[in-house]
Amino acid sequence: MVGWKVAVLCLWVSCSSAAGQLEYSVSEETERGVAVGNVAQDLRLSAAALSLRNFRFLSSHGEPYFGVDLASGSLVVREPADREQLCGAKAACVLTYELVLEDPLELHKMRIHVLDTNDNSPHFPAGDVQLHIPEFLMPGARFTLPNAQDADEGSNGVLSYNLSPSQHFRLDMGSRVDGSEYPELVLEKALDREQRATHQLVLTAQDGGLPVRSGDAQVTIIVVDTNDNAPVFERTVYRTKVPETAPNGTVLFRVQASDPDEGSNGEIRYFLSNSTQAKLRHYFHVHPRNGEVRVAASLGPPEMLLEAYVEARDEGAFSLASTAKLLVEVTDVNDHAPEVNLLTLSSPVSEDAAAGTVIALLSVRDEDLGPNGKVICSMSTGGPFKLKSSFDNYYSLLTDGPLDREQVSEYQVLITASDGGSPPLSTRRTLIVSVADINDNTPSFSQPKQELFVAENNGPGASLGRVFAQDPDLGKNGLVFYELLDVISEGQAASSLVAVDSSSGAISAKIAFDFEQLRGFHFQVEARDGGLPPRSATVIVNLFVVDRNDNSPVILFPLPRNGSVPVEIVPRSARTGHLVTKVVAEDADSGSNAWLSYHISQASDSSLFRISASMGELRTARLVLPTDAVKQRVVVVVRDHGDPSLSTSVTLGVLLSNSAPQVLPDFEDAWEIEGHLSAQNLHLIIALACVSFLFLGCSLFFVCSKLSQSPGCCPQSCCHSPEESRCGNKMVSNPCVTSATIDVTTVERLSQTYLYRASLGLGSDNNSLLLRGEYGAANLRNVATGVGLSVPISCIQIRNRKGDHANVNAMVSKFYGI
């Protein structure tokens, strides 16, 4: 007969963890394949869900008696269970199992009660009994008979005794102080050995099962003579406690019996009674003389009550004996460390796991009993975890806070299980919990702005630098790609100026940069990781074009006009340090490439002038000497500080004169170096003088010939006609006047060149020179006192092409040369 019942105690734990308890009952020796109950239905699941959720049936005992059919979800018998073999004399025989389901994680505890059936008959461990009863004993004498044993439990193990009919004996039940009963043989009628020396009786023990089972023991009574006092123990029951680890030879009891008889009839020997179970006899050793009961073998499991009997027998010819009961309670010793079993571990765990997520399920056990077997688990780790007791000896490891893989990628969780013994024993187990990465970090640049520098005139494709962003995530989540954001900078798209490598962040130039056209610009680079969804960050890159010395200085002042040399006039009375002019220049470069310095590279007289290297001011270095040449020529070089440096030069003409000449000399001729003429220049001057005298002679000859051919024209009338001739502001219109064209250059602060036409009239006392200039006569404040003619000049009249007049009186009676 198979009976079963189910009691479901549901205790649900959030986040894929569940705890519950199932209870079933089944009779022992149930045949294979019999269904005890349906686990799937009791868990409120379909049978198919067991396989889908990776159902596991765990047992801490390792016995093959029960299993779960995944197809139907039924709890079936695998092997017939023998309750007596499994649980012995325990009142309740319970097998415990664990049921584990995943997705989500659930844990259930199942208890199967193995019910007893009356499958064992009573038996007498001592076998047949032989009693020696003296014939002189009076009726009422009592003799202890051995107890029968029945391995069954409950009503199946309840015993009753019967004795075969006899006129001399009856059966009665005796009781001990602990309430246990035992059969006693009571003498009803005095014995007579001469009439009958032995009596054969049958002692029958019956249990209370259905059907009733029984066992017999043959009782042989031998009638003996004379020794009429049996030994008597001080106590009928001896009780003690002994630890399970008690070594062999430990004294448990010292029993003592007395016999009032004398001689050998009063000498007592002790030994284990045949009433002691055979399986317990090897635990004890009784000293025959002093009655010491010692441990002879390792005692059984803790909290086991060992029951033995010691017999005291005298040494009379017809010995008498009595028995005492020994009760030995084996107490537990904390000699087993707790065991920690890992049922399931979810690792790695995502770093975005919510608080309370179940990571691991553990079970603990301790084979000790009582406080020694009570286990407490604790956790020691710096991580965000907590240990929660589910039920009985089961614990769940849960998250107790946020996880960050970038901070800690792996935790070593130390689980310590300690019992309640004194001193306590403990077991440690380390769980490795890895944290799985998610894309929770944005790529980051070390600075929001980055500066790069490139020298101008670079080649296209030149490397400018790189940007780098860090992403502490793993795999694709931490793989960073770079992209140039096409932002308009300085009027141009950034993509037309630079390129960014998507994998390395290297920045290269697309064009050659010119500092003078583009000194810098900025653009943005985006760093994007490979996660889903991707995260990105931007950095502003300021690119500065570094100047190179690729531009020469440019002279701004003074500037030559129409190809002529700019001329400055310095009075001969000028003091040392007199400002001649200031050379102004600029350089399109920057920095040291644009730092300009001024130097005199060549000069007609190097001792006469000096120039400020930083300001460009050309000044006299000494007083002007009478021997200094009128025309001085100075070449000023403007040089920058680049590497290599570039330079530009300007040629200046300096006229040494106390007054501004009306006609400026030509500075395009050869150099007059320090007032001395070279041999070449001397030859040239002599040649020019010869040509001039020759030309003058021809001219005089031509004039004289004309005068001799014109009788109405006389020398006196040529220059002294009051209505035709002017001195000062009056024009000379005499037909005898000879004209020539002379170029005269006058110099102001900003030099200008003028072209004049001169008309020369010859007279007896005074000569006149008419100059026609290209520009306004107002600029002609000072002109030369002569134009290089070999005739005396008394009056110079200047007229420019616009019709203005300017008269300059020349206080010269006779002038030759400049």
PDB file of N, CA and C in Angstrom, residues 38 216 329 410 450 526 556 596 607 681 785:
ATOM      1  N   ASN A  38       3.294  14.235  -7.775  1.00  0.00           N
ATOM      2  CA  ASN A  38       3.666  14.983  -8.976  1.00  0.00           C
ATOM      3  C   ASN A  38       4.315  16.293  -8.540  1.00  0.00           C
ATOM      4  N   ASP A 216      10.103 -16.842  18.807  1.00  0.00           N
ATOM      5  CA  ASP A 216      10.152 -17.734  19.976  1.00  0.00           C
ATOM      6  C   ASP A 216      11.563 -17.865  20.474  1.00  0.00           C
ATOM      7  N   GLU A 329      24.583   7.284  27.099  1.00  0.00           N
ATOM      8  CA  GLU A 329      24.193   8.320  26.133  1.00  0.00           C
ATOM      9  C   GLU A 329      25.472   8.907  25.505  1.00  0.00           C
ATOM     10  N   GLU A 410      36.660  42.103 -10.831  1.00  0.00           N
ATOM     11  CA  GLU A 410      36.494  40.768 -10.260  1.00  0.00           C
ATOM     12  C   GLU A 410      36.559  40.870  -8.739  1.00  0.00           C
ATOM     13  N   GLN A 450      42.630  71.046 -27.326  1.00  0.00           N
ATOM     14  CA  GLN A 450      43.976  70.567 -27.615  1.00  0.00           C
ATOM     15  C   GLN A 450      44.614  71.490 -28.643  1.00  0.00           C
ATOM     16  N   GLU A 526      35.266  64.138 -33.029  1.00  0.00           N
ATOM     17  CA  GLU A 526      34.361  63.344 -32.199  1.00  0.00           C
ATOM     18  C   GLU A 526      34.957  61.958 -31.992  1.00  0.00           C
ATOM     19  N   LEU A 556      59.419 100.560 -46.522  1.00  0.00           N
ATOM     20  CA  LEU A 556      58.261 101.439 -46.665  1.00  0.00           C
ATOM     21  C   LEU A 556      58.670 102.888 -46.903  1.00  0.00           C
ATOM     22  N   LEU A 596      63.423  93.161 -37.033  1.00  0.00           N
ATOM     23  CA  LEU A 596      64.279  93.770 -38.048  1.00  0.00           C
ATOM     24  C   LEU A 596      65.414  94.545 -37.389  1.00  0.00           C
ATOM     25  N   SER A 607      82.709 106.798 -41.997  1.00  0.00           N
ATOM     26  CA  SER A 607      82.840 107.439 -40.685  1.00  0.00           C
ATOM     27  C   SER A 607      81.852 108.565 -40.476  1.00  0.00           C
ATOM     28  N   ASN A 681      87.993 107.186 -61.995  1.00  0.00           N
ATOM     29  CA  ASN A 681      87.138 108.379 -61.930  1.00  0.00           C
ATOM     30  C   ASN A 681      87.891 109.617 -62.426  1.00  0.00           C
ATOM     31  N   THR A 785      73.405 126.784 -57.330  1.00  0.00           N
ATOM     32  CA  THR A 785      73.871 128.111 -57.744  1.00  0.00           C
ATOM     33  C   THR A 785      74.456 128.114 -59.135  1.00  0.00           C
TER      34      THR A 785
END
